[in-house]
């Protein structure tokens, strides 16, 4: 085992030493571009070409800058191994990259970081020069990949938000004016719409939501979720507003929601979408459509879709619902309670 590790170390050290030659940074940056651009294009293939082009340029610039800086740091560390400022800087960058990529949100990520710090401390204590160099290089390469990917992901969220937001040119209103009573009844005068918040649910006003949560064809009016800090944890209901003058119809709702699902599939969040048929019981429902899907982020089968309703102002509200599958039930209990409590007259 020791011989194998020594052989790997020598090969890796020789490879890095060779590629730190004067022309090597330029060659590596070209190689990075050749590898990264096709990946970016494939990852964003669901968007219009001008969005893809802008995202590729942004992500490539971020990736090239970080790669060049990483090569410079590696070169300095090779010349002056065990430099404390370089080591502290690399550790801080690596922890930041893990935090940015939400790796530390999971217990396994925290354990991984703890083990890596322990190994680094051991290498530093024993003054294992070659292993220290390889560890620094590995941390910088991993940080580069994570930060570049998050830059791509952030730009993708922005582009998806703008793609839906600009579609109908809605004259936005202030929909944050929700009134709440002691028994969890919510009412919005602007929408002429209210409901009772089910037990275990939390309500987020538009001003409390991230750009990703606001992404949809209409204007976001609020969100009910089964978590006080994670608005993506289902069951959840996102409420989108469409003013009367748009004449928003059933076929448009189906088209917009189908486009939203395609983006989720392309991002690698969900797969195996299957349309299902069921009839809503509430008389105020204009139309509805639901699909089952496999959630790749939370490995399980779930259900998503929309219910389109019309208010007394003849405005439309699209209720985007994502929930767990309940055998023999149209919706799970919290969603049923929410739908049955909906009202279009202020009875607070």
PDB file of N, CA, C and O in Angstrom, residues 297-332:
ATOM      1  N   UNK A 297     -32.940  15.759  -5.944  1.00  0.00           N
ATOM      2  CA  UNK A 297     -32.322  16.428  -4.806  1.00  0.00           C
ATOM      3  C   UNK A 297     -32.740  15.802  -3.485  1.00  0.00           C
ATOM      4  O   UNK A 297     -31.957  15.745  -2.536  1.00  0.00           O
ATOM      5  N   UNK A 298     -33.987  15.345  -3.415  1.00  0.00           N
ATOM      6  CA  UNK A 298     -34.484  14.632  -2.225  1.00  0.00           C
ATOM      7  C   UNK A 298     -35.030  13.303  -2.732  1.00  0.00           C
ATOM      8  O   UNK A 298     -36.219  13.214  -3.006  1.00  0.00           O
ATOM      9  N   UNK A 299     -34.182  12.317  -2.900  1.00  0.00           N
ATOM     10  CA  UNK A 299     -34.547  11.085  -3.639  1.00  0.00           C
ATOM     11  C   UNK A 299     -35.889  10.483  -3.228  1.00  0.00           C
ATOM     12  O   UNK A 299     -35.993   9.790  -2.213  1.00  0.00           O
ATOM     13  N   UNK A 300     -36.915  10.789  -3.988  1.00  0.00           N
ATOM     14  CA  UNK A 300     -38.271  10.272  -3.733  1.00  0.00           C
ATOM     15  C   UNK A 300     -39.174  10.691  -4.890  1.00  0.00           C
ATOM     16  O   UNK A 300     -38.858  11.621  -5.631  1.00  0.00           O
ATOM     17  N   UNK A 301     -40.313  10.016  -5.003  1.00  0.00           N
ATOM     18  CA  UNK A 301     -41.335  10.431  -5.965  1.00  0.00           C
ATOM     19  C   UNK A 301     -42.262  11.441  -5.290  1.00  0.00           C
ATOM     20  O   UNK A 301     -42.612  11.293  -4.112  1.00  0.00           O
ATOM     21  N   UNK A 302     -42.637  12.475  -6.017  1.00  0.00           N
ATOM     22  CA  UNK A 302     -43.504  13.515  -5.473  1.00  0.00           C
ATOM     23  C   UNK A 302     -44.464  13.978  -6.571  1.00  0.00           C
ATOM     24  O   UNK A 302     -44.520  13.378  -7.655  1.00  0.00           O
ATOM     25  N   UNK A 303     -45.174  15.038  -6.298  1.00  0.00           N
ATOM     26  CA  UNK A 303     -46.232  15.489  -7.191  1.00  0.00           C
ATOM     27  C   UNK A 303     -46.182  17.006  -7.294  1.00  0.00           C
ATOM     28  O   UNK A 303     -45.960  17.693  -6.283  1.00  0.00           O
ATOM     29  N   UNK A 304     -46.343  17.529  -8.494  1.00  0.00           N
ATOM     30  CA  UNK A 304     -46.351  18.980  -8.677  1.00  0.00           C
ATOM     31  C   UNK A 304     -47.372  19.355  -9.744  1.00  0.00           C
ATOM     32  O   UNK A 304     -47.726  18.529 -10.592  1.00  0.00           O
ATOM     33  N   UNK A 305     -47.820  20.581  -9.690  1.00  0.00           N
ATOM     34  CA  UNK A 305     -48.795  21.046 -10.668  1.00  0.00           C
ATOM     35  C   UNK A 305     -49.351  22.397 -10.271  1.00  0.00           C
ATOM     36  O   UNK A 305     -48.785  23.090  -9.414  1.00  0.00           O
ATOM     37  N   UNK A 306     -50.452  22.779 -10.885  1.00  0.00           N
ATOM     38  CA  UNK A 306     -51.018  24.101 -10.596  1.00  0.00           C
ATOM     39  C   UNK A 306     -52.533  24.027 -10.547  1.00  0.00           C
ATOM     40  O   UNK A 306     -53.163  23.141 -11.134  1.00  0.00           O
ATOM     41  N   UNK A 307     -53.083  24.987  -9.822  1.00  0.00           N
ATOM     42  CA  UNK A 307     -54.528  25.235  -9.806  1.00  0.00           C
ATOM     43  C   UNK A 307     -54.732  26.693 -10.177  1.00  0.00           C
ATOM     44  O   UNK A 307     -54.118  27.585  -9.582  1.00  0.00           O
ATOM     45  N   UNK A 308     -55.559  26.950 -11.176  1.00  0.00           N
ATOM     46  CA  UNK A 308     -55.839  28.319 -11.622  1.00  0.00           C
ATOM     47  C   UNK A 308     -57.192  28.741 -11.064  1.00  0.00           C
ATOM     48  O   UNK A 308     -58.196  28.047 -11.257  1.00  0.00           O
ATOM     49  N   UNK A 309     -57.224  29.889 -10.359  1.00  0.00           N
ATOM     50  CA  UNK A 309     -58.475  30.391  -9.780  1.00  0.00           C
ATOM     51  C   UNK A 309     -58.678  31.840 -10.225  1.00  0.00           C
ATOM     52  O   UNK A 309     -57.739  32.523 -10.643  1.00  0.00           O
ATOM     53  N   UNK A 310     -59.919  32.287 -10.152  1.00  0.00           N
ATOM     54  CA  UNK A 310     -60.259  33.663 -10.513  1.00  0.00           C
ATOM     55  C   UNK A 310     -60.853  34.369  -9.310  1.00  0.00           C
ATOM     56  O   UNK A 310     -61.721  33.838  -8.617  1.00  0.00           O
ATOM     57  N   UNK A 311     -60.364  35.604  -9.030  1.00  0.00           N
ATOM     58  CA  UNK A 311     -60.833  36.365  -7.871  1.00  0.00           C
ATOM     59  C   UNK A 311     -62.072  37.175  -8.243  1.00  0.00           C
ATOM     60  O   UNK A 311     -62.498  37.207  -9.403  1.00  0.00           O
ATOM     61  N   UNK A 312     -62.622  37.864  -7.259  1.00  0.00           N
ATOM     62  CA  UNK A 312     -63.800  38.712  -7.506  1.00  0.00           C
ATOM     63  C   UNK A 312     -63.460  39.904  -8.391  1.00  0.00           C
ATOM     64  O   UNK A 312     -64.352  40.529  -8.970  1.00  0.00           O
ATOM     65  N   UNK A 313     -62.156  40.246  -8.488  1.00  0.00           N
ATOM     66  CA  UNK A 313     -61.713  41.327  -9.383  1.00  0.00           C
ATOM     67  C   UNK A 313     -61.483  40.833 -10.802  1.00  0.00           C
ATOM     68  O   UNK A 313     -61.026  41.594 -11.659  1.00  0.00           O
ATOM     69  N   UNK A 314     -61.753  39.541 -11.036  1.00  0.00           N
ATOM     70  CA  UNK A 314     -61.513  38.877 -12.320  1.00  0.00           C
ATOM     71  C   UNK A 314     -60.022  38.734 -12.644  1.00  0.00           C
ATOM     72  O   UNK A 314     -59.652  38.477 -13.788  1.00  0.00           O
ATOM     73  N   UNK A 315     -59.173  38.943 -11.611  1.00  0.00           N
ATOM     74  CA  UNK A 315     -57.763  38.612 -11.762  1.00  0.00           C
ATOM     75  C   UNK A 315     -57.617  37.100 -11.625  1.00  0.00           C
ATOM     76  O   UNK A 315     -58.508  36.422 -11.099  1.00  0.00           O
ATOM     77  N   UNK A 316     -56.498  36.578 -12.110  1.00  0.00           N
ATOM     78  CA  UNK A 316     -56.231  35.144 -11.988  1.00  0.00           C
ATOM     79  C   UNK A 316     -55.086  34.922 -11.000  1.00  0.00           C
ATOM     80  O   UNK A 316     -54.145  35.711 -10.918  1.00  0.00           O
ATOM     81  N   UNK A 317     -55.193  33.849 -10.244  1.00  0.00           N
ATOM     82  CA  UNK A 317     -54.121  33.409  -9.353  1.00  0.00           C
ATOM     83  C   UNK A 317     -53.755  31.984  -9.734  1.00  0.00           C
ATOM     84  O   UNK A 317     -54.613  31.115  -9.838  1.00  0.00           O
ATOM     85  N   UNK A 318     -52.482  31.769  -9.968  1.00  0.00           N
ATOM     86  CA  UNK A 318     -51.993  30.426 -10.258  1.00  0.00           C
ATOM     87  C   UNK A 318     -51.318  29.896  -8.998  1.00  0.00           C
ATOM     88  O   UNK A 318     -50.357  30.480  -8.509  1.00  0.00           O
ATOM     89  N   UNK A 319     -51.859  28.814  -8.460  1.00  0.00           N
ATOM     90  CA  UNK A 319     -51.321  28.197  -7.251  1.00  0.00           C
ATOM     91  C   UNK A 319     -50.419  27.038  -7.658  1.00  0.00           C
ATOM     92  O   UNK A 319     -50.894  25.990  -8.082  1.00  0.00           O
ATOM     93  N   UNK A 320     -49.116  27.257  -7.573  1.00  0.00           N
ATOM     94  CA  UNK A 320     -48.144  26.211  -7.896  1.00  0.00           C
ATOM     95  C   UNK A 320     -47.960  25.351  -6.648  1.00  0.00           C
ATOM     96  O   UNK A 320     -47.438  25.813  -5.630  1.00  0.00           O
ATOM     97  N   UNK A 321     -48.376  24.097  -6.736  1.00  0.00           N
ATOM     98  CA  UNK A 321     -48.357  23.187  -5.583  1.00  0.00           C
ATOM     99  C   UNK A 321     -47.369  22.056  -5.836  1.00  0.00           C
ATOM    100  O   UNK A 321     -47.409  21.414  -6.884  1.00  0.00           O
ATOM    101  N   UNK A 322     -46.486  21.823  -4.892  1.00  0.00           N
ATOM    102  CA  UNK A 322     -45.611  20.651  -4.909  1.00  0.00           C
ATOM    103  C   UNK A 322     -45.760  19.958  -3.566  1.00  0.00           C
ATOM    104  O   UNK A 322     -45.686  20.600  -2.511  1.00  0.00           O
ATOM    105  N   UNK A 323     -45.994  18.647  -3.600  1.00  0.00           N
ATOM    106  CA  UNK A 323     -46.308  17.931  -2.363  1.00  0.00           C
ATOM    107  C   UNK A 323     -45.881  16.472  -2.458  1.00  0.00           C
ATOM    108  O   UNK A 323     -45.511  15.972  -3.528  1.00  0.00           O
ATOM    109  N   UNK A 324     -45.913  15.809  -1.323  1.00  0.00           N
ATOM    110  CA  UNK A 324     -45.645  14.369  -1.279  1.00  0.00           C
ATOM    111  C   UNK A 324     -46.860  13.614  -1.812  1.00  0.00           C
ATOM    112  O   UNK A 324     -47.992  14.095  -1.718  1.00  0.00           O
ATOM    113  N   UNK A 325     -46.619  12.458  -2.371  1.00  0.00           N
ATOM    114  CA  UNK A 325     -47.717  11.627  -2.864  1.00  0.00           C
ATOM    115  C   UNK A 325     -48.469  11.005  -1.696  1.00  0.00           C
ATOM    116  O   UNK A 325     -47.869  10.448  -0.780  1.00  0.00           O
ATOM    117  N   UNK A 326     -49.777  11.121  -1.718  1.00  0.00           N
ATOM    118  CA  UNK A 326     -50.633  10.523  -0.688  1.00  0.00           C
ATOM    119  C   UNK A 326     -51.540   9.492  -1.358  1.00  0.00           C
ATOM    120  O   UNK A 326     -52.380   9.851  -2.188  1.00  0.00           O
ATOM    121  N   UNK A 327     -51.372   8.229  -1.032  1.00  0.00           N
ATOM    122  CA  UNK A 327     -52.154   7.169  -1.662  1.00  0.00           C
ATOM    123  C   UNK A 327     -53.637   7.333  -1.356  1.00  0.00           C
ATOM    124  O   UNK A 327     -54.043   7.459  -0.205  1.00  0.00           O
ATOM    125  N   UNK A 328     -54.436   7.357  -2.401  1.00  0.00           N
ATOM    126  CA  UNK A 328     -55.881   7.458  -2.239  1.00  0.00           C
ATOM    127  C   UNK A 328     -56.393   8.857  -1.971  1.00  0.00           C
ATOM    128  O   UNK A 328     -57.589   9.045  -1.769  1.00  0.00           O
ATOM    129  N   UNK A 329     -55.510   9.858  -1.952  1.00  0.00           N
ATOM    130  CA  UNK A 329     -55.916  11.230  -1.683  1.00  0.00           C
ATOM    131  C   UNK A 329     -55.529  12.132  -2.854  1.00  0.00           C
ATOM    132  O   UNK A 329     -54.497  11.928  -3.500  1.00  0.00           O
ATOM    133  N   UNK A 330     -56.369  13.139  -3.126  1.00  0.00           N
ATOM    134  CA  UNK A 330     -56.047  14.097  -4.180  1.00  0.00           C
ATOM    135  C   UNK A 330     -54.846  14.938  -3.763  1.00  0.00           C
ATOM    136  O   UNK A 330     -53.933  15.196  -4.542  1.00  0.00           O
ATOM    137  N   UNK A 331     -54.843  15.389  -2.501  1.00  0.00           N
ATOM    138  CA  UNK A 331     -53.730  16.176  -1.945  1.00  0.00           C
ATOM    139  C   UNK A 331     -53.450  15.681  -0.531  1.00  0.00           C
ATOM    140  O   UNK A 331     -54.310  15.056   0.105  1.00  0.00           O
ATOM    141  N   UNK A 332     -52.252  16.016  -0.032  1.00  0.00           N
ATOM    142  CA  UNK A 332     -51.996  15.678   1.366  1.00  0.00           C
ATOM    143  C   UNK A 332     -52.723  16.666   2.268  1.00  0.00           C
ATOM    144  O   UNK A 332     -53.175  17.724   1.833  1.00  0.00           O
TER     145      UNK A 332
END
